[in-house]
Amino acid sequence: MKRLLTLNVNGREHELATVPMRTLAEVLREDLGLTGVKQGCGEGECGTCTVLLDGRPVNACLVLAVEARGREVTTIEGLADGARLHPLQRAFIEQGAIQCGFCTPGMILTAKALLDENPGPDKSEIRAALSGNLCRCTGYQKIVEAVAAAAEADRKGGAQ
Amino acid sequence: MNGHQVVGSRAERVDAADKATGKAVYIDDMTRPGMLYGALLQSPVAHGMIRKLDTSRARALPGVHAVVTAAEAGSGRFGVSPARYDETIFAIDKVRYLGEEIAAVAADDPITALRAVELIDLEIEELPLVLDMEQALTPGAVQLFEEYPGNVTAEVFQEFGGIEEARARADRVYRDHLLSKMQDGAFLEPQGCIAETDHRGYLTLHSSTQTPHYVQRTAAMLLGLPTEKVRVVKPCVGGGFGPKASASNMEMAACLLAIETGRPVKISFSREQVFLRSRARHQFLHEMELGVKNDGSLVFLDHRCVLDGGAYSSFGIATIYYAGSLLGGPYRLPNMRYHGLRVCTNKPAKGAQRGHGGVIARALFESLLDRAAEDLGLDPVELRLKNVMSTGEVTCNDLDMSSLGMRECLEQVRDRSGWTGKKGRLGRGQGIGSACGFFVSGAGYPIYRSGTWHCTVLVQLAETGGAAIVRSASAEIGQGSDTVLAMIAAEELGIPLDRVRVQSGDTDLSVDLGAYSSRQTLMTGHAARQAAADARRQVAGCLAEAFDRPATGFVFKDGFVDHVDGPLDVSKVREQFLKEHRGFSGLPEGPRLTFREASRLAFVMKGSIVGRGEYRPPALGGRFKGAAVGTSPAYGCSAQIMEVAVDEGTGQLTLEHVTAAHDCGFALNRTQVEGQMQGNFLMGLGEACFEEVKFDDLGRTVNPNLAEYKIPTMLDVPDMDPVIVESSEPNGPYGAKEVGEGGIMPVIPAIMNAVHDATGIRFRELPLTPERVLMAIKDLRETGEVTFAADEKCRKVMTLMEGIRKERG
Amino acid sequence: MRILHEFSYERPRTIDEALALLAKHGGSLSPLAGGTDLVVGMKMRGILQLTPDAGTPSARWPAARRVPAIQRPAVVMSLAELTGLRGIEIGADRVRFGPLATMSEIAAREDLAPAVMAVRDAAAIMGSPLIRNLGTIGGNIVNARPAADTAVALMCLDARLELASTGGRREVGIDSFFTGPGTSVRRADELLAAIEAPAGPGQGSAYLRLGNRRQLEIALVGAAAWLRLDPQTGDIAEARISLGAVAPTPVRAVAAAALLTGRKPNAESFALAAGEASAGVSPISDFRGSAAYRHELVKTLVERALETAARRAAGGGA
């Protein structure tokens, strides 16, 4: 039986009617139209469904939607500020870190959480933090370079 | 940038921003009004006769709109090559692998569809299983098909030069074998499609595919529709790598359901279904004898190969050819004999995957070269350099090296990696290895016999002036083809990249065979260049009239049009343009004619300016049977050197200091070329070290998920130093040729050779998991030699193959 | 992949409410912590997941084409509101983990004593960074898988588990907690309320595991070691070794650890113990790896875990 559920997604409250059997990934995609949350495996193995839950990256396919009640959910759609891209989005584009793009939303969100917590990671820290996000196209190298470039740009921007 | 404005740069991908913001639309993101959801009934056994198939309970479930089986689908055959159409949309009487499609339902929502599948009453009488190549070839084995006696779905026998005579001339002969395992493409986006019809009988299929063209033809053929009434469109595709390069039963099922219900029907694969469909990398068993002279020059290759292709042919007839033909280069090899067999087994069907047929063959060949070098006391890189072909040479099997930067690739990796100082000088448990490879830049012939253009491109200039739309049915699947086409058009028209839009992946737009065999850069790029140049010439023709100047003297650059004979008087044109645009801002100013004004003028004078381009390769290759496969207008080549550290307590490998060089002819987009090189490296690494589809003795795929089918994570792939070599291919646009697949070729052998350097062991079985490595080290330490399960398998299979050869006479 | 069966969702606000629900529903209720195990277990498993009697070739195969999910609880009870079950308390001579402490939270605690660092090692390697943000130590223990990283680590620390029910609380030593793959002495009406491990001076522990890749793996073999060194002589006063993925449950290598008492913490001692540990187990061969390979890994990983534990016990840090 459907029950009302209020979710805070990308800074806005949404009231939905849903059953407890649905995952956060399904609800975000199908009820809120946030199709930037991808589904690659449904088992928490690929990371394409990554969202930030209270700022921490998690596999949305492993979270029941009802469990996200009272928590802040951020999807890729919540990153850009209108037409202004987030520095990580800019960096991914500039560094050639995107090919088929299916892993990209998850990668960027996980990277954002990393930089929010550790603004100056070295490459091994970047790799460790993103190691739950699989990519089949890029070979990862340009993704790591993009995250490093974004961190550098943040640092320079902050210093001013 | 070699005097170019756009091509040769590191331009940002035209689709990157959409992908970075979640705006890019993939098939599962799409809905259509009134859409139903489809689900498939798939066989739970690997081989059996369908004794009961009763859909009545499923049809009765509220919310179910249609159920289709072979009764509705018919018995029309399809596959990839018309010479091997051995599939039907749904199993008729017999199922040949666990996961084979038997029926499909369409319902209001996905859960109802899945429940309806549960209600289909299915009984299957199981048949004995054929689960590996040895079983398949054993006389008296159960036959999967009447039409494939001995379970052989394809056989190739070729001889170039003279083997027996060559044997006599060789000073030394090295013999070895290599067994690989079945692999999966493991693209992150599972397949899916939405089919819909309209009331005039036009069918539109949106699908995550690499080849809209072949899907269109297959749908038309099987559904009895004229091809022109079928439209296939690909949305954003999340990777393909080969397994998405053919029409699928799932797509055809969706079409049937759409026709039956009159509503759009969506089917999406789960990850498990991706593994069951497979059409990914075959299992390869290669045995080779390489004959050389004492000075290291190659004399002959005698090569036998057996492929396990799973239950249906798919691309297999091409795979078995490629497995042999792609060893004709990049070294001078005057004599080559090849006997290849592709067998069928009760496992998911295998097809084409990155490097199609050539990957494992290359791995063994490059290992043998290494062995020869070691035995002859020569440096392995120097041995390769000694034998590489040069531009203009032709292989013994008639493959024309119209450009070949193989020497330069090798020298670059040798020098940049510090090879000479490291080889033979690394510490215990460390090794360094080298390898080369090459690959086609587009198959020379389409999959079906036809004189068709391989691709056509239209470039339409915006009637309002200043921009262009490139229309191509080519498939952007992540490799960057849309961006390359846009760059080419921008270059030819002399306008900024952001003034070019690309519409692609839609059979309504043009003809394009699609993204496979690494063809789109060379072929579609060629057509795009031609089309953009045609549009430019049409504009120049109008300007010639308007300005009374020779048409050939107009120069299109940076968004302006000048003339070699001197400045143009733009006043009249400018006045007209400004009059037309009263109230607008951002209008042209200054003394030079803008492309905006020029193209607007051309429209006003002539009507819509549409440039046309088309490409098909000239007749290529020799006249022997199977000569077509392996022919290509051009060949890319690569070299790699890498170091490996072996943990002798666990067998785990750590790769370091990877240097890779790839000759792509000309890098239209340097960032994208590097990205392809790095992606190739990752897939090769995965296949070398981790990836293996596993089956149990009931034919079940044991690891149909990304937990147990292990593709490399970020912690498994080291940085690599990518070196771009540009040999300037005469048959390619601006000299460009492939990079999408060739770079995978050296990876496995470079790792194998490095591991040999570290451990003294030549591995004859892949993948090099920690277990395989550790147990081999242990074997060597305790017994002085190393045995692999592959050794016995090879002996048995080769004996069976010998029997088949003798029978044929 | 979707969850096809229906369940009712409860979200108790206090532990007492939770215990009452457990008492009421017993085995048809599954507590939901991080969900990394339960949610996957509830999703439709497609046509390949087999029930125990499927897989026997038969002339007819009625009805079984989609095998139902592994876990189909009638009630899913969220632990999200039970803040009392969260947190990590570091005391003078012990550490207490709330069952809802996530792997990330544990891995981030650099102030965990060297004595219990094995738990941190385990928490830091389980799954992936994303899974570690959800997965809890309580879930890892209660799911009772033989390869469970933190379970193996805690076993060498002689941890004690507190189980609560409407009938009161009881304490169980972790060595006697696991009874088989996926089973434990936890009754259906009990909730794991706390996990406690002693931590004293001169002690050090470590956990190592190997999979094929460097992330997103289930251990082929996991090995944990704990050492207490004599403050005067530096000899090993007491040792414990535990192993994962080599038996139906995480197990202690008792004989191997006993060999170490009174010996110097050096390579020779470790090799001896590692060899004994390897000889003392009978791992199975499965599609992930062979028994022979697992024997080799036990040797290597026990040796290395002991080395690191010794270094930590001696105050050598990480």
GROMACS .gro file of N, CA and C in nm, chain B residues 177-181 183 360 363 367 642 644-647 650-655 684-692 747-759 761-777 788, chain C residues 210-214 293:
model
  198
  337HIS      N    1   5.108  -2.287  -2.691
  337HIS     CA    2   4.963  -2.271  -2.703
  337HIS      C    3   4.914  -2.175  -2.594
  338LEU      N    4   4.794  -2.128  -2.612
  338LEU     CA    5   4.734  -2.036  -2.516
  338LEU      C    6   4.584  -2.055  -2.514
  339LEU      N    7   4.530  -2.068  -2.393
  339LEU     CA    8   4.385  -2.083  -2.377
  339LEU      C    9   4.331  -1.963  -2.300
  340SER      N   10   4.232  -1.899  -2.356
  340SER     CA   11   4.168  -1.787  -2.286
  340SER      C   12   4.031  -1.832  -2.237
  341LYS      N   13   3.958  -1.741  -2.173
  341LYS     CA   14   3.824  -1.774  -2.124
  341LYS      C   15   3.724  -1.680  -2.188
  343GLN      N   16   3.469  -1.392  -2.219
  343GLN     CA   17   3.466  -1.263  -2.151
  343GLN      C   18   3.334  -1.193  -2.176
  520ILE      N   19   4.365  -1.264  -2.856
  520ILE     CA   20   4.437  -1.375  -2.795
  520ILE      C   21   4.542  -1.430  -2.891
  523ALA      N   22   4.830  -1.224  -2.847
  523ALA     CA   23   4.897  -1.251  -2.719
  523ALA      C   24   4.994  -1.367  -2.732
  527SER      N   25   5.418  -1.353  -2.746
  527SER     CA   26   5.494  -1.435  -2.649
  527SER      C   27   5.597  -1.520  -2.721
  802MET      N   28   5.566  -0.243  -2.044
  802MET     CA   29   5.524  -0.220  -1.906
  802MET      C   30   5.603  -0.305  -1.809
  804VAL      N   31   5.606  -0.507  -1.432
  804VAL     CA   32   5.516  -0.572  -1.340
  804VAL      C   33   5.594  -0.618  -1.217
  805ALA      N   34   5.531  -0.606  -1.101
  805ALA     CA   35   5.589  -0.661  -0.979
  805ALA      C   36   5.499  -0.776  -0.937
  806VAL      N   37   5.559  -0.891  -0.907
  806VAL     CA   38   5.483  -1.009  -0.869
  806VAL      C   39   5.500  -1.034  -0.720
  807ASP      N   40   5.388  -1.036  -0.649
  807ASP     CA   41   5.393  -1.068  -0.506
  807ASP      C   42   5.401  -1.220  -0.494
  810THR      N   43   5.134  -1.402  -0.266
  810THR     CA   44   4.992  -1.408  -0.300
  810THR      C   45   4.967  -1.429  -0.449
  811GLY      N   46   5.067  -1.404  -0.533
  811GLY     CA   47   5.049  -1.413  -0.677
  811GLY      C   48   4.991  -1.288  -0.739
  812GLN      N   49   4.967  -1.187  -0.658
  812GLN     CA   50   4.905  -1.066  -0.711
  812GLN      C   51   5.006  -0.988  -0.794
  813LEU      N   52   4.957  -0.932  -0.905
  813LEU     CA   53   5.043  -0.854  -0.993
  813LEU      C   54   5.019  -0.705  -0.970
  814THR      N   55   5.125  -0.628  -0.977
  814THR     CA   56   5.113  -0.483  -0.976
  814THR      C   57   5.179  -0.432  -1.102
  815LEU      N   58   5.102  -0.363  -1.185
  815LEU     CA   59   5.157  -0.308  -1.309
  815LEU      C   60   5.205  -0.167  -1.283
  844GLY      N   61   4.220  -0.452  -2.183
  844GLY     CA   62   4.323  -0.556  -2.198
  844GLY      C   63   4.372  -0.604  -2.063
  845LEU      N   64   4.389  -0.510  -1.972
  845LEU     CA   65   4.436  -0.545  -1.838
  845LEU      C   66   4.334  -0.634  -1.768
  846GLY      N   67   4.208  -0.597  -1.781
  846GLY     CA   68   4.103  -0.678  -1.720
  846GLY      C   69   4.103  -0.820  -1.774
  847GLU      N   70   4.118  -0.833  -1.906
  847GLU     CA   71   4.118  -0.965  -1.967
  847GLU      C   72   4.243  -1.043  -1.930
  848ALA      N   73   4.352  -0.972  -1.912
  848ALA     CA   74   4.477  -1.041  -1.878
  848ALA      C   75   4.476  -1.090  -1.734
  849CYS      N   76   4.413  -1.014  -1.644
  849CYS     CA   77   4.433  -1.040  -1.502
  849CYS      C   78   4.311  -1.085  -1.425
  850PHE      N   79   4.191  -1.049  -1.469
  850PHE     CA   80   4.076  -1.074  -1.382
  850PHE      C   81   3.955  -1.139  -1.447
  851GLU      N   82   3.930  -1.106  -1.575
  851GLU     CA   83   3.797  -1.133  -1.628
  851GLU      C   84   3.780  -1.273  -1.682
  852GLU      N   85   3.672  -1.334  -1.640
  852GLU     CA   86   3.642  -1.469  -1.686
  852GLU      C   87   3.495  -1.498  -1.657
  907VAL      N   88   4.835  -0.534  -2.500
  907VAL     CA   89   4.828  -0.533  -2.353
  907VAL      C   90   4.852  -0.669  -2.291
  908ILE      N   91   4.776  -0.768  -2.336
  908ILE     CA   92   4.791  -0.899  -2.273
  908ILE      C   93   4.932  -0.954  -2.294
  909PRO      N   94   4.987  -0.951  -2.414
  909PRO     CA   95   5.123  -1.003  -2.428
  909PRO      C   96   5.229  -0.922  -2.354
  910ALA      N   97   5.210  -0.791  -2.345
  910ALA     CA   98   5.310  -0.714  -2.270
  910ALA      C   99   5.310  -0.758  -2.124
  911ILE      N  100   5.191  -0.782  -2.070
  911ILE     CA  101   5.182  -0.830  -1.932
  911ILE      C  102   5.241  -0.970  -1.921
  912MET      N  103   5.206  -1.057  -2.015
  912MET     CA  104   5.260  -1.194  -2.010
  912MET      C  105   5.412  -1.193  -2.020
  913ASN      N  106   5.464  -1.110  -2.107
  913ASN     CA  107   5.609  -1.105  -2.124
  913ASN      C  108   5.677  -1.044  -2.001
  914ALA      N  109   5.612  -0.946  -1.940
  914ALA     CA  110   5.669  -0.888  -1.819
  914ALA      C  111   5.667  -0.990  -1.704
  915VAL      N  112   5.559  -1.064  -1.695
  915VAL     CA  113   5.548  -1.166  -1.590
  915VAL      C  114   5.652  -1.277  -1.612
  916HIS      N  115   5.674  -1.308  -1.738
  916HIS     CA  116   5.779  -1.407  -1.767
  916HIS      C  117   5.914  -1.354  -1.723
  917ASP      N  118   5.937  -1.227  -1.750
  917ASP     CA  119   6.065  -1.166  -1.711
  917ASP      C  120   6.082  -1.172  -1.559
  918ALA      N  121   5.970  -1.157  -1.487
  918ALA     CA  122   5.977  -1.156  -1.340
  918ALA      C  123   5.986  -1.295  -1.280
  919THR      N  124   5.925  -1.393  -1.346
  919THR     CA  125   5.913  -1.524  -1.282
  919THR      C  126   5.977  -1.638  -1.360
  921ILE      N  127   5.830  -1.775  -1.602
  921ILE     CA  128   5.720  -1.862  -1.643
  921ILE      C  129   5.647  -1.803  -1.764
  922ARG      N  130   5.626  -1.887  -1.865
  922ARG     CA  131   5.541  -1.849  -1.978
  922ARG      C  132   5.402  -1.906  -1.950
  923PHE      N  133   5.306  -1.817  -1.933
  923PHE     CA  134   5.171  -1.862  -1.901
  923PHE      C  135   5.100  -1.907  -2.027
  924ARG      N  136   5.035  -2.020  -2.020
  924ARG     CA  137   4.965  -2.075  -2.135
  924ARG      C  138   4.815  -2.072  -2.113
  925GLU      N  139   4.775  -2.008  -2.005
  925GLU     CA  140   4.632  -1.999  -1.976
  925GLU      C  141   4.604  -1.864  -1.913
  926LEU      N  142   4.493  -1.804  -1.956
  926LEU     CA  143   4.451  -1.675  -1.902
  926LEU      C  144   4.323  -1.697  -1.820
  927PRO      N  145   4.285  -1.603  -1.736
  927PRO     CA  146   4.361  -1.485  -1.698
  927PRO      C  147   4.469  -1.516  -1.593
  928LEU      N  148   4.559  -1.422  -1.580
  928LEU     CA  149   4.666  -1.435  -1.482
  928LEU      C  150   4.616  -1.387  -1.345
  929THR      N  151   4.522  -1.467  -1.290
  929THR     CA  152   4.472  -1.433  -1.157
  929THR      C  153   4.582  -1.458  -1.054
  930PRO      N  154   4.568  -1.401  -0.935
  930PRO     CA  155   4.668  -1.430  -0.831
  930PRO      C  156   4.683  -1.580  -0.807
  931GLU      N  157   4.573  -1.654  -0.813
  931GLU     CA  158   4.585  -1.798  -0.793
  931GLU      C  159   4.670  -1.862  -0.900
  932ARG      N  160   4.640  -1.829  -1.026
  932ARG     CA  161   4.714  -1.893  -1.136
  932ARG      C  162   4.862  -1.861  -1.126
  933VAL      N  163   4.892  -1.735  -1.091
  933VAL     CA  164   5.033  -1.695  -1.083
  933VAL      C  165   5.103  -1.764  -0.967
  934LEU      N  166   5.039  -1.762  -0.851
  934LEU     CA  167   5.104  -1.820  -0.733
  934LEU      C  168   5.126  -1.970  -0.751
  935MET      N  169   5.023  -2.038  -0.798
  935MET     CA  170   5.037  -2.184  -0.812
  935MET      C  171   5.139  -2.221  -0.918
  936ALA      N  172   5.155  -2.135  -1.019
  936ALA     CA  173   5.258  -2.162  -1.119
  936ALA      C  174   5.397  -2.143  -1.060
  937ILE      N  175   5.412  -2.038  -0.978
  937ILE     CA  176   5.542  -2.015  -0.913
  937ILE      C  177   5.575  -2.133  -0.821
  948PHE      N  178   4.971  -2.633  -1.680
  948PHE     CA  179   4.842  -2.566  -1.674
  948PHE      C  180   4.733  -2.664  -1.718
 1179LEU      N  181   4.274  -1.103   0.087
 1179LEU     CA  182   4.306  -1.096  -0.054
 1179LEU      C  183   4.185  -1.132  -0.137
 1180GLY      N  184   4.161  -1.051  -0.240
 1180GLY     CA  185   4.065  -1.086  -0.344
 1180GLY      C  186   4.141  -1.076  -0.475
 1181ASN      N  187   4.075  -1.087  -0.587
 1181ASN     CA  188   4.146  -1.073  -0.715
 1181ASN      C  189   4.180  -0.928  -0.744
 1182ARG      N  190   4.079  -0.841  -0.728
 1182ARG     CA  191   4.101  -0.699  -0.751
 1182ARG      C  192   4.135  -0.633  -0.620
 1183ARG      N  193   4.163  -0.504  -0.630
 1183ARG     CA  194   4.200  -0.433  -0.507
 1183ARG      C  195   4.083  -0.362  -0.441
 1262TYR      N  196   4.498  -2.310  -0.324
 1262TYR     CA  197   4.540  -2.170  -0.323
 1262TYR      C  198   4.508  -2.106  -0.189
   0.00000   0.00000   0.00000
